[in-house]
Short mmCIF file of C-alpha atoms in Angstrom, two decimals:
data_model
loop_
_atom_site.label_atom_id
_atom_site.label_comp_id
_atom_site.label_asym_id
_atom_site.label_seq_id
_atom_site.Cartn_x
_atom_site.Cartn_y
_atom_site.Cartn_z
CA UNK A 24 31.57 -7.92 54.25
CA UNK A 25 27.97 -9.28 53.96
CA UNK A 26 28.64 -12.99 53.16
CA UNK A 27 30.86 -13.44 56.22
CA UNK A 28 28.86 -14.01 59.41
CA UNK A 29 25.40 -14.41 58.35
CA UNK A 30 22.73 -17.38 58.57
CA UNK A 31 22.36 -18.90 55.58
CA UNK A 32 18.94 -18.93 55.66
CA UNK A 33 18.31 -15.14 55.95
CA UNK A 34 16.34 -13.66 52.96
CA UNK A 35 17.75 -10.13 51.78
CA UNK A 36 14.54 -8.78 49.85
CA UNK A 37 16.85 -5.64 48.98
CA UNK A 38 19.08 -8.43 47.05
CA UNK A 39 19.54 -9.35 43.82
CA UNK A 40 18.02 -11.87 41.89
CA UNK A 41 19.25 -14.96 42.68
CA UNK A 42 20.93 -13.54 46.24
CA UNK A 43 18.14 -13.08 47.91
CA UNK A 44 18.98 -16.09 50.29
CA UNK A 45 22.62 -16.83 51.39
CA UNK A 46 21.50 -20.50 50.32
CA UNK A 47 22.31 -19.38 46.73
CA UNK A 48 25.83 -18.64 47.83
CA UNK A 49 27.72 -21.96 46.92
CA UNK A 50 31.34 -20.72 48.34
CA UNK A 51 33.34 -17.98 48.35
CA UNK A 52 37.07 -18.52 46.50
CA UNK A 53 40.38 -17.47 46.61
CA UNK A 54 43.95 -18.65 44.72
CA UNK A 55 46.93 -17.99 44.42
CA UNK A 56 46.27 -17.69 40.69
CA UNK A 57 44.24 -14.89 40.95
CA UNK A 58 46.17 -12.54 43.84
CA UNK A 59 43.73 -10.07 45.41
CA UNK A 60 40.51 -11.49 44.13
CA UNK A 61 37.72 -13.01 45.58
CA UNK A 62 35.07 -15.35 43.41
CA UNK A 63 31.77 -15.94 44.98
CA UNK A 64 30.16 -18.35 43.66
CA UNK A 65 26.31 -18.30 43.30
CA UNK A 66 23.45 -20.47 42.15
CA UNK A 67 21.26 -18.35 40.20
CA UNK A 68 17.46 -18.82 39.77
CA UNK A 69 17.17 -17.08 36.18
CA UNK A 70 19.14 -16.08 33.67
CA UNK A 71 17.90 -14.54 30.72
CA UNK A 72 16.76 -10.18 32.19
CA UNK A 73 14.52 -8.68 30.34
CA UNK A 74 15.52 -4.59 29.71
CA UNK A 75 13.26 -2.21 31.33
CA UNK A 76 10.76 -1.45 28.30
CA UNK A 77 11.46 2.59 28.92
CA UNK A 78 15.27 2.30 28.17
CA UNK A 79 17.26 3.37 25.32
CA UNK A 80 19.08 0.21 24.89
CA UNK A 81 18.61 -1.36 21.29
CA UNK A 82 17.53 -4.83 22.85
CA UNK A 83 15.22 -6.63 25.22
CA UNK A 84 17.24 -9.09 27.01
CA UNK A 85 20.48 -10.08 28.18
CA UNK A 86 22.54 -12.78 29.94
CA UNK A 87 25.09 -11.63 32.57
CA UNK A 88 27.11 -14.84 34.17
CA UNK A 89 29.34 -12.20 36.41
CA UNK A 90 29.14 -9.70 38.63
CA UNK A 91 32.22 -6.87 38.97
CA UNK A 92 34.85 -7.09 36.76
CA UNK A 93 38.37 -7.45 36.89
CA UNK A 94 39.82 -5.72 34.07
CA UNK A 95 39.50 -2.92 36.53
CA UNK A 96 38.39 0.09 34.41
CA UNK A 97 38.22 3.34 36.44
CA UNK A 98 35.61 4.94 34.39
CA UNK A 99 33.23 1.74 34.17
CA UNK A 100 29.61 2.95 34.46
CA UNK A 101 28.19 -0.54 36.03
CA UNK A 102 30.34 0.72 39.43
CA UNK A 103 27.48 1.51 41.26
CA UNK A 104 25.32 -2.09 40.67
CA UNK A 105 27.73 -3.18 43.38
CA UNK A 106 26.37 -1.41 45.93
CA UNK A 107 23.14 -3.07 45.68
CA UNK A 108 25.19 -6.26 47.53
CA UNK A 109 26.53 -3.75 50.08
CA UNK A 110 29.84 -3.87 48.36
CA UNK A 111 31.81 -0.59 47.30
CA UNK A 112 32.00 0.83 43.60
CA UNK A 113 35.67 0.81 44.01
CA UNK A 114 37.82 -2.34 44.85
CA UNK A 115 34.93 -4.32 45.67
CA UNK A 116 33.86 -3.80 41.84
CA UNK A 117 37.07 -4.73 40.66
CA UNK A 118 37.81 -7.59 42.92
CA UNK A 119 34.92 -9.11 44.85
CA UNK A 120 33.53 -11.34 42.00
CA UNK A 121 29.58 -12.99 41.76
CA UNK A 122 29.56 -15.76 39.52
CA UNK A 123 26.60 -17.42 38.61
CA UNK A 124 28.03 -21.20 38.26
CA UNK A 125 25.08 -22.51 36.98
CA UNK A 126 23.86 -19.78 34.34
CA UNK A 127 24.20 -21.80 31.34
CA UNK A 128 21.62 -24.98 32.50
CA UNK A 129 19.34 -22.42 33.44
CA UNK A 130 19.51 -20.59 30.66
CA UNK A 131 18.46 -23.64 28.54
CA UNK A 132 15.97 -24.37 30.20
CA UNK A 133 14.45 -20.69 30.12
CA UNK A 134 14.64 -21.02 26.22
CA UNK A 135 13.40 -24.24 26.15
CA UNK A 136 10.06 -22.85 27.35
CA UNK A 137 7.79 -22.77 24.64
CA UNK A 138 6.96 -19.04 25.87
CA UNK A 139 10.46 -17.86 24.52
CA UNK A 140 10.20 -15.85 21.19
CA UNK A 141 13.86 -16.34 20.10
CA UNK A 142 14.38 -12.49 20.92
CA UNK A 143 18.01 -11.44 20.77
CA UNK A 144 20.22 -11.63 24.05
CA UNK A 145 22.91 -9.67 24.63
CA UNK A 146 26.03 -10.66 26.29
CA UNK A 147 28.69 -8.03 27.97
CA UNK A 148 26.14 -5.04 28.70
CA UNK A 149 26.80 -4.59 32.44
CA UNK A 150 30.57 -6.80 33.53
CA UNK A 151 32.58 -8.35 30.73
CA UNK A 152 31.87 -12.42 29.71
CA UNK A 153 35.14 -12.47 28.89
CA UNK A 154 37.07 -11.17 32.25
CA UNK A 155 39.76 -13.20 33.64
CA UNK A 156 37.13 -15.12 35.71
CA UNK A 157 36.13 -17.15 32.79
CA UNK A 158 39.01 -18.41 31.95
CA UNK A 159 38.52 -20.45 35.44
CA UNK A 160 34.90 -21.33 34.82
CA UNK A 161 34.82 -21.39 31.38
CA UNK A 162 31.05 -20.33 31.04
CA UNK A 163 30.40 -18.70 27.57
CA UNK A 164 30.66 -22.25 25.98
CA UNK A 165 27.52 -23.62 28.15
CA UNK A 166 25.81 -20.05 27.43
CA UNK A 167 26.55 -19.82 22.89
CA UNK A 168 25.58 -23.61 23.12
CA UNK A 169 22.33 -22.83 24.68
CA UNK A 170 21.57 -19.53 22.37
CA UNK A 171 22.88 -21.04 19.25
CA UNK A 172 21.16 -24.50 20.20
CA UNK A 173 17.63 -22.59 20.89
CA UNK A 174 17.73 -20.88 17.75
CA UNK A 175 18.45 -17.09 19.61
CA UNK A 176 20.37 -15.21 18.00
CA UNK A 177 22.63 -12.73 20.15
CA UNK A 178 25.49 -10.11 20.46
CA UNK A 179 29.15 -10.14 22.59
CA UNK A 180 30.22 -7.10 23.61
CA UNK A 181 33.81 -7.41 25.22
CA UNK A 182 37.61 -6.08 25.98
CA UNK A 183 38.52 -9.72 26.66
CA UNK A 184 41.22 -11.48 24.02
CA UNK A 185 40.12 -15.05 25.75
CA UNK A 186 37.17 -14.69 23.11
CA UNK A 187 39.45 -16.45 20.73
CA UNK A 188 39.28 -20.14 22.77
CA UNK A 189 35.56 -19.76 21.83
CA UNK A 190 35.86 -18.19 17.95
CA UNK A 191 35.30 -21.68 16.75
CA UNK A 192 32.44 -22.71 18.56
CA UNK A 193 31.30 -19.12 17.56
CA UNK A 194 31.39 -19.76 14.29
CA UNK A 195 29.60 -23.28 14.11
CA UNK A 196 27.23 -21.38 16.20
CA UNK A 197 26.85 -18.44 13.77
CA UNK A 198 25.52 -21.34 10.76
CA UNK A 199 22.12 -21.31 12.78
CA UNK A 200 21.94 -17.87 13.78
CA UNK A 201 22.66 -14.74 13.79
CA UNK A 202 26.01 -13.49 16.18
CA UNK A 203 27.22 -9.77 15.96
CA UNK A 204 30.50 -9.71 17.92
CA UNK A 205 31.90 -6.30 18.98
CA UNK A 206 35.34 -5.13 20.79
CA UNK A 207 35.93 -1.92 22.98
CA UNK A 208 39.15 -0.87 22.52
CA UNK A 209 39.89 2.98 23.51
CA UNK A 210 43.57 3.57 24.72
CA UNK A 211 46.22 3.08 21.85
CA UNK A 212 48.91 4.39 24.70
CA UNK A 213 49.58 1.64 26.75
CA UNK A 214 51.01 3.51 29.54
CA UNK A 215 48.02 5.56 29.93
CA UNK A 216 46.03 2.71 29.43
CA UNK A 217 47.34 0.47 32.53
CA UNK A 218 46.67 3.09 34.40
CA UNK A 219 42.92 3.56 33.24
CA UNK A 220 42.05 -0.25 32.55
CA UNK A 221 44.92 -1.93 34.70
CA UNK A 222 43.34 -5.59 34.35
CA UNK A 223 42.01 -5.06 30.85
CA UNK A 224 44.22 -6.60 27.83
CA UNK A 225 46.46 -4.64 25.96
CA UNK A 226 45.12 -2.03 22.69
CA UNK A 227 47.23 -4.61 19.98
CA UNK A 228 45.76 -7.78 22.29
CA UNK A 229 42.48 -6.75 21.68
CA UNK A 230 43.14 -5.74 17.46
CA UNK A 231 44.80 -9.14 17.47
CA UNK A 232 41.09 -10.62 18.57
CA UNK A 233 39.63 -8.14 16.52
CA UNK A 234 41.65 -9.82 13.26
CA UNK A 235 41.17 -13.32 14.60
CA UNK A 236 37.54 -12.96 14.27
CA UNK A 237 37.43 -10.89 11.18
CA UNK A 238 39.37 -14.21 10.08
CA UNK A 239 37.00 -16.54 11.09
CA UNK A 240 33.99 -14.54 9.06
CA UNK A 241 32.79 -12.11 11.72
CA UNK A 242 32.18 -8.31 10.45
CA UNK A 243 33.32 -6.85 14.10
CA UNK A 244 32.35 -3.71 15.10
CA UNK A 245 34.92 -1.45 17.58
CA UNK A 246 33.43 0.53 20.36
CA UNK A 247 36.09 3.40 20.41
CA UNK A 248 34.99 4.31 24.15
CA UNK A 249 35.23 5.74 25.96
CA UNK A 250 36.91 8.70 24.78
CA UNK A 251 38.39 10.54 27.68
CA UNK A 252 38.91 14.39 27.13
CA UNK A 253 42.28 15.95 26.99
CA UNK A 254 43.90 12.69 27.48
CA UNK A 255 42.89 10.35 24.13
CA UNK A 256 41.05 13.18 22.29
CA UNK A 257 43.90 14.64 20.78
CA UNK A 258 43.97 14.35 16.59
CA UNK A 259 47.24 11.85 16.36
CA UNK A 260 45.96 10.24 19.41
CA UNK A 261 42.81 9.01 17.38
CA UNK A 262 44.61 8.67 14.16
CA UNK A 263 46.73 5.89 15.00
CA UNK A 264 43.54 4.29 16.88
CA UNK A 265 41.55 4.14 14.12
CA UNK A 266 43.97 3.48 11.72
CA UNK A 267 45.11 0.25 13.85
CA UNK A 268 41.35 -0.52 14.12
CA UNK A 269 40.78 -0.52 10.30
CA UNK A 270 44.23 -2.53 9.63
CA UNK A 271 42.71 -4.91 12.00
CA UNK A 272 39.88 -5.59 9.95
CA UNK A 273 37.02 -4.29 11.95
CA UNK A 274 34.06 -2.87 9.36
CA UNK A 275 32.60 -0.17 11.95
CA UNK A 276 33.34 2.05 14.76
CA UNK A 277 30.95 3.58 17.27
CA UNK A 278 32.72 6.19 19.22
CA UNK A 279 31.92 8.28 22.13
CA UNK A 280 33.05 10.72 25.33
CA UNK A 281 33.43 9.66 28.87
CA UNK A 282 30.48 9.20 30.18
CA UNK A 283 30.86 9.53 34.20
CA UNK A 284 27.55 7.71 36.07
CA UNK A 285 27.56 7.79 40.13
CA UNK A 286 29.95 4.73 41.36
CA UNK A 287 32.18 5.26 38.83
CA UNK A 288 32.60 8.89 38.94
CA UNK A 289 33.93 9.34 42.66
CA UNK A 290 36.24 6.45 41.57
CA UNK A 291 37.45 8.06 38.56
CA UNK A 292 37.27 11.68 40.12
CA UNK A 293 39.74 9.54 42.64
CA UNK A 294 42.06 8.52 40.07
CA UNK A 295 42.37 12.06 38.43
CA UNK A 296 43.69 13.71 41.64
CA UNK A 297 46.34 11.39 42.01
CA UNK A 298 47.22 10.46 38.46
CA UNK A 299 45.88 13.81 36.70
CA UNK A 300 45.82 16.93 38.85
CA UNK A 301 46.17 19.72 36.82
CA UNK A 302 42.96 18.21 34.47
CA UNK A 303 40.65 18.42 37.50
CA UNK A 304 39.78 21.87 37.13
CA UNK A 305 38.59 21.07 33.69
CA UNK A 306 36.59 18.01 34.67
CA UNK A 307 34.46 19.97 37.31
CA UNK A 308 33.62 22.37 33.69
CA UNK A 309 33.15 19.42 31.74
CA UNK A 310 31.31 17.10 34.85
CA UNK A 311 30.03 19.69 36.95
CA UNK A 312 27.73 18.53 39.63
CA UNK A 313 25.99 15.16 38.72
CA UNK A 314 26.27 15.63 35.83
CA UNK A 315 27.14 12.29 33.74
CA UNK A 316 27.97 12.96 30.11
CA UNK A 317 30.38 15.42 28.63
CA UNK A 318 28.56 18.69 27.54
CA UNK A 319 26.76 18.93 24.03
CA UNK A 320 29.20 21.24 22.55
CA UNK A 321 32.33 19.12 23.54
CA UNK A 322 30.38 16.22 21.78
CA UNK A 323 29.57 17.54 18.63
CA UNK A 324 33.14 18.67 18.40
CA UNK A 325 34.51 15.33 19.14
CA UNK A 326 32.44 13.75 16.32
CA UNK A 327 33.40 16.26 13.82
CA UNK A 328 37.38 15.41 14.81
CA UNK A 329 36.59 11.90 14.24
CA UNK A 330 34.33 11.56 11.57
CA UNK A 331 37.12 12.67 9.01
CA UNK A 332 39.00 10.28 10.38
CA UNK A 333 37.16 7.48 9.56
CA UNK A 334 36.17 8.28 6.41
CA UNK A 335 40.24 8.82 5.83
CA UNK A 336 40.54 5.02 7.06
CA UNK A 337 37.90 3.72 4.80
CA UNK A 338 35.45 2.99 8.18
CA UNK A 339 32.06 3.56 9.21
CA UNK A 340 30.77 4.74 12.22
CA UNK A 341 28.83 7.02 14.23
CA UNK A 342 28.84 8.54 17.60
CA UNK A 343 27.32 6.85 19.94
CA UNK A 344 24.29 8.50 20.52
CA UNK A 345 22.95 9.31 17.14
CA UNK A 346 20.86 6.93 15.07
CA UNK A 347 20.50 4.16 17.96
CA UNK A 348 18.75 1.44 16.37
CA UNK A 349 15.97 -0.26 16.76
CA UNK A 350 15.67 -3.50 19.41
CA UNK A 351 17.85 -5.89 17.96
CA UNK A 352 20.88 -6.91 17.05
CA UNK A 353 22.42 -3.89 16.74
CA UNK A 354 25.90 -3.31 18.24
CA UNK A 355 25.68 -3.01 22.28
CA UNK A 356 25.67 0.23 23.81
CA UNK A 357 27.69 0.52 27.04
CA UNK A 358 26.51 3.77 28.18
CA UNK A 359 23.30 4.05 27.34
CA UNK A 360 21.22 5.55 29.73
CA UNK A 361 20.34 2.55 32.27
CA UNK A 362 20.18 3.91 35.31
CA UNK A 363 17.87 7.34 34.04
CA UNK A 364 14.92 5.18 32.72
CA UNK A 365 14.92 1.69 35.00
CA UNK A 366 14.45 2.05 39.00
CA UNK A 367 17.03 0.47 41.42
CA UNK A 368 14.66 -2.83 40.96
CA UNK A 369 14.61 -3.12 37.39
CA UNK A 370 18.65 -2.38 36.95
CA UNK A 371 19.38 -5.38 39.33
CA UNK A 372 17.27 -7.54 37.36
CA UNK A 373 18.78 -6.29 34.29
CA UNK A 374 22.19 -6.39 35.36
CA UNK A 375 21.74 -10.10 37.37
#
């Protein structure tokens, strides 16, 4: 693998920011704690990205302290960033971790510059800030201090339950600005789900965080994606999820199909043949080629099966590609189309 044997002085211009020299490579760790998993542990030279102007995504910068993610999700579209550190989209994604130990002191200082406008960040757009990893570094707290501190307001996006350890300091925080948390939750079944997400928390884990912040004065909005077809599309399959997501107290839902990118569709394409065979003939209609979303037709008639739906369970919503709103805070869109309008260049800075 490309940290073992190497000088630590060598300078990888293909790298990404903050990797470009093995010198930012602090150690590489492994416990018993975590079985199977690998943290690498980097200093980073920035941390604030700044979006590629031409993409879709409804705001300009964002913070990622990680790099793969452990909750393991076949289907995750930000597979493929880990092949720009010669790792695999696979199990390198899910258990070869980068973690950028210092992100929150730099961070401060980058808003402390008196250049910073006090844009919105944007926090779980590429790898979850709340994967298991931070509950052994424990860096969101350095990162809302230095938002909330700065006067930025910003936006969570995760799957991970340890967001309640921080829902107080979240809340202090949200008395000097603005926070819009958000929760994907997709899978009510949980056998289905450990075998799509088999390190993310559990459907009721994550409505229990959902509550929890609803509780502490959040208005949370549920990302109920991805959607995967002929598996969780099914009319009582989204009836009890959106009915547990509106007893949880969550005000909106934005929902949405698979969306298959490259990296994560050989994975998932992977998964199907050995967990799903008879669906794979449908798949190669519905994701023929390279192609990465589901087709127009199959869209439009997912939204009209869930649109009823919410308006049954008092919730409002939208699929996930209509009405994106402006640069903002706005809730975070996950598969947005990053890799169509950003080169390999500007995706690693975005991502890193």
């Amino acid at each position: 693998m490309r940290w073992e044997g190497q000088d630590i002085s060598t300078v990888d211009e293909a790298a990404l920011p903050g990797l470009e020299s093995m010198g930012g490579l602090v150690r590489s760790v492994t416990t018993p704690e975590f079985a199977g998993m690998t943290f690498h542990e980097v200093v980073a030279k920035s941390a604030l990205n700044r979006v590629p102007s031409g993409s879709a995504m409804p705001f300009s910068w964002t913070v990622n302290p990680y790099r793969g993610c452990s909750h393991r999700c076949v289907y995750c579209f930000a597979r493929q960033t880990h092949t720009y550190l010669d790792l695999d989209a696979g199990a390198d994604f899910d258990s070869q971790i980068v973690v950028k130990v210092n992100v929150a002191e730099v961070l401060a200082r980058e808003l402390a510059k008196p250049s910073w406008r006090h844009e919105p960040v944007a926090l779980g757009t590429n790898t979850d800030p709340y994967q298991r990893a931070e509950g052994r570094y424990r860096l969101m707290p350095g990162i809302i201090d230095a938002l909330a501190s700065s006067g930025t307001p910003f936006s969570i996006l995760t799957k991970g339950t340890l967001l309640r350890r921080d829902l107080p300091q979240l809340t202090d925080a949200a008395t000097r600005v603005p926070i819009h948390i958000a929760m994907s939750i997709a899978i009510p079944h949980e056998p289905l789900r450990q075998l799509l997400e088999p390190g993310a928390p559990s459907f009721q884990a994550r409505l229990d965080t959902v509550k929890a912040a609803t509780d502490a004065g959040f208005s949370v909005t549920v990302f109920l994606m991805p959607i995967v077809p002929h598996l969780t599309d099914g009319i009582d399959v989204l009836d009890d999820a959106i009915a547990r997501i509106a007893a949880s107290g969550a005000r909106r839902v934005v929902f949405g199909a698979l969306h298959l990118r490259p990296g994560a569709k050989e994975w998932f394409w992977q998964w199907l043949e050995r967990e799903c065979p008879d669906l794979v003939p449908a798949y190669r209609g519905l994701y023929p080629g390279v192609s990465v979303s589901a087709p127009k037709g199959y869209r439009s008639w997912l939204s009209a099966r869930v649109r009823p739906l919410l308006r049954k369970h008092g919730l409002h919503g939208r699929l996930e590609e209509e009405d994106t709103p402006p640069r903002g805070l706005g809730p975070v869109r996950t598969t947005g189309p990053v890799m169509k309008t950003a080169t390999r260049e500007q995706a690693a800075a975005m991502l890193f």
